[in-house]
XYZ file of C-alpha atoms in Angstrom:
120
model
C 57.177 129.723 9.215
C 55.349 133.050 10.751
C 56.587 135.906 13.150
C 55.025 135.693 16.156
C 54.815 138.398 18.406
C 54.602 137.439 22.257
C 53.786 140.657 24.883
C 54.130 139.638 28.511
C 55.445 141.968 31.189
C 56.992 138.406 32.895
C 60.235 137.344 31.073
C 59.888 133.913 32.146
C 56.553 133.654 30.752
C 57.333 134.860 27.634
C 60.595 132.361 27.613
C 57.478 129.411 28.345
C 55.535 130.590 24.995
C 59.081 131.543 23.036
C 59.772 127.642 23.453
C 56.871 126.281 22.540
C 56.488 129.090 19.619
C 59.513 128.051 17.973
C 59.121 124.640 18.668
C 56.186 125.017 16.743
C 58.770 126.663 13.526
C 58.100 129.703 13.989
C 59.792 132.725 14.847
C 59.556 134.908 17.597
C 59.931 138.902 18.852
C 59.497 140.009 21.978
C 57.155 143.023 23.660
C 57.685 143.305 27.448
C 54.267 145.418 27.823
C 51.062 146.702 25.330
C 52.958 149.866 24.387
C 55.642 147.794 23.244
C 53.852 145.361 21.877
C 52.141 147.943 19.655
C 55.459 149.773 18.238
C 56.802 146.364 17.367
C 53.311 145.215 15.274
C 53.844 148.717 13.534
C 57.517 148.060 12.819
C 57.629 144.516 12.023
C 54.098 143.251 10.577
C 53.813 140.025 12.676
C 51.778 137.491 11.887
C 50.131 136.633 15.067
C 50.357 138.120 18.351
C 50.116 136.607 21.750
C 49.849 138.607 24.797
C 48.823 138.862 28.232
C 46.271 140.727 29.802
C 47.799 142.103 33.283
C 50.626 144.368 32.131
C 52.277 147.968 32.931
C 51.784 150.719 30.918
C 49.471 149.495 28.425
C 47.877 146.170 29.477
C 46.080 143.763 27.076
C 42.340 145.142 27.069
C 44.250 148.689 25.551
C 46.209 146.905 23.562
C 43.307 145.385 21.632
C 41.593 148.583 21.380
C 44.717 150.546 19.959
C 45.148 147.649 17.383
C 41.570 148.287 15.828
C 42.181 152.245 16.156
C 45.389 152.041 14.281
C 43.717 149.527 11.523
C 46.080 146.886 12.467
C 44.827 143.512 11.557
C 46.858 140.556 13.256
C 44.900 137.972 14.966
C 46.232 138.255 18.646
C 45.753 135.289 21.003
C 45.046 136.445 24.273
C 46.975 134.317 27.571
C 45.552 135.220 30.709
C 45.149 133.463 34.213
C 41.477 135.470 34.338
C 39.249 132.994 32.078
C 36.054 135.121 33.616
C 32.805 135.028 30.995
C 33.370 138.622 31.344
C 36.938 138.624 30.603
C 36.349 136.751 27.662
C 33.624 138.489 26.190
C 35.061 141.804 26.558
C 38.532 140.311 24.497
C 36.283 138.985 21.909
C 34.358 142.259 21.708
C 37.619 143.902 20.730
C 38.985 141.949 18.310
C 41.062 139.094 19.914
C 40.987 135.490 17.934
C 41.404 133.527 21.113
C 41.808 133.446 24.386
C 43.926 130.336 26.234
C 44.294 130.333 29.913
C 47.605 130.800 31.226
C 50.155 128.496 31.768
C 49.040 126.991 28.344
C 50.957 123.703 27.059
C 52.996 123.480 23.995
C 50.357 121.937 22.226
C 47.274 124.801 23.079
C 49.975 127.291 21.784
C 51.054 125.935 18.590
C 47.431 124.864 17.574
C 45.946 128.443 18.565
C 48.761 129.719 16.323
C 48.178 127.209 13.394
C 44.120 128.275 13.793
C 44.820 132.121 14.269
C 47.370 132.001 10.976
C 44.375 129.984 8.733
C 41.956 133.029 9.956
C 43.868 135.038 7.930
């Protein structure tokens, strides 16, 4: 069982990934934006995070960059409705494992945990 960290700014999204997360067996914390997201990966060593892209006061793209700044290694999974080449390559060129497109299935999530979790 891992700790998976899940940063959305949309409580019912993050209650779609939390279900499929634990359904998974895993457990599961909760960042409602980047800057969140970042105290939490400081505080509680997770060991995967999942987060959106679109988000108030730090969004995903920041998040990503203040991860590497800080030294934090955690592969983070990005979930975004903007699948864009250029989306994509930009979250790859700062770090992120994967990217799914938003609303993933149960399935997409658990496997992109399982696959982020043997990267380590």
């Amino acid at each position: 069982m891992a700790l998976i960290l899940i940063t959305d700014d949309a409580a019912f999204a993050r209650r779609m990934i939390r279900k499929a997360v634990e359904a998974g067996g895993h457990e599961v914390i909760e960042a409602g934006n980047g800057k969140e997201c970042l105290e939490m990966a400081a505080a509680h060593s997770p060991d995967c995070i999942m987060t959106d892209l679109l988000m108030p006061e730090m969004d995903g793209f920041t998040l990503l960059k203040s991860l590497d700044e800080k030294g934090i290694k955690i592969p983070v999974i990005v979930l975004s409705a903007d699948i864009q080449d250029s989306a994509q390559k930009k979250c790859q060129q700062l770090g992120a494992f994967m990217m799914l497109k938003k609303p993933p299935k149960a399935p997409e999530i658990q496997d992109a945990i399982q696959k982020a979790l043997s990267s380590k």
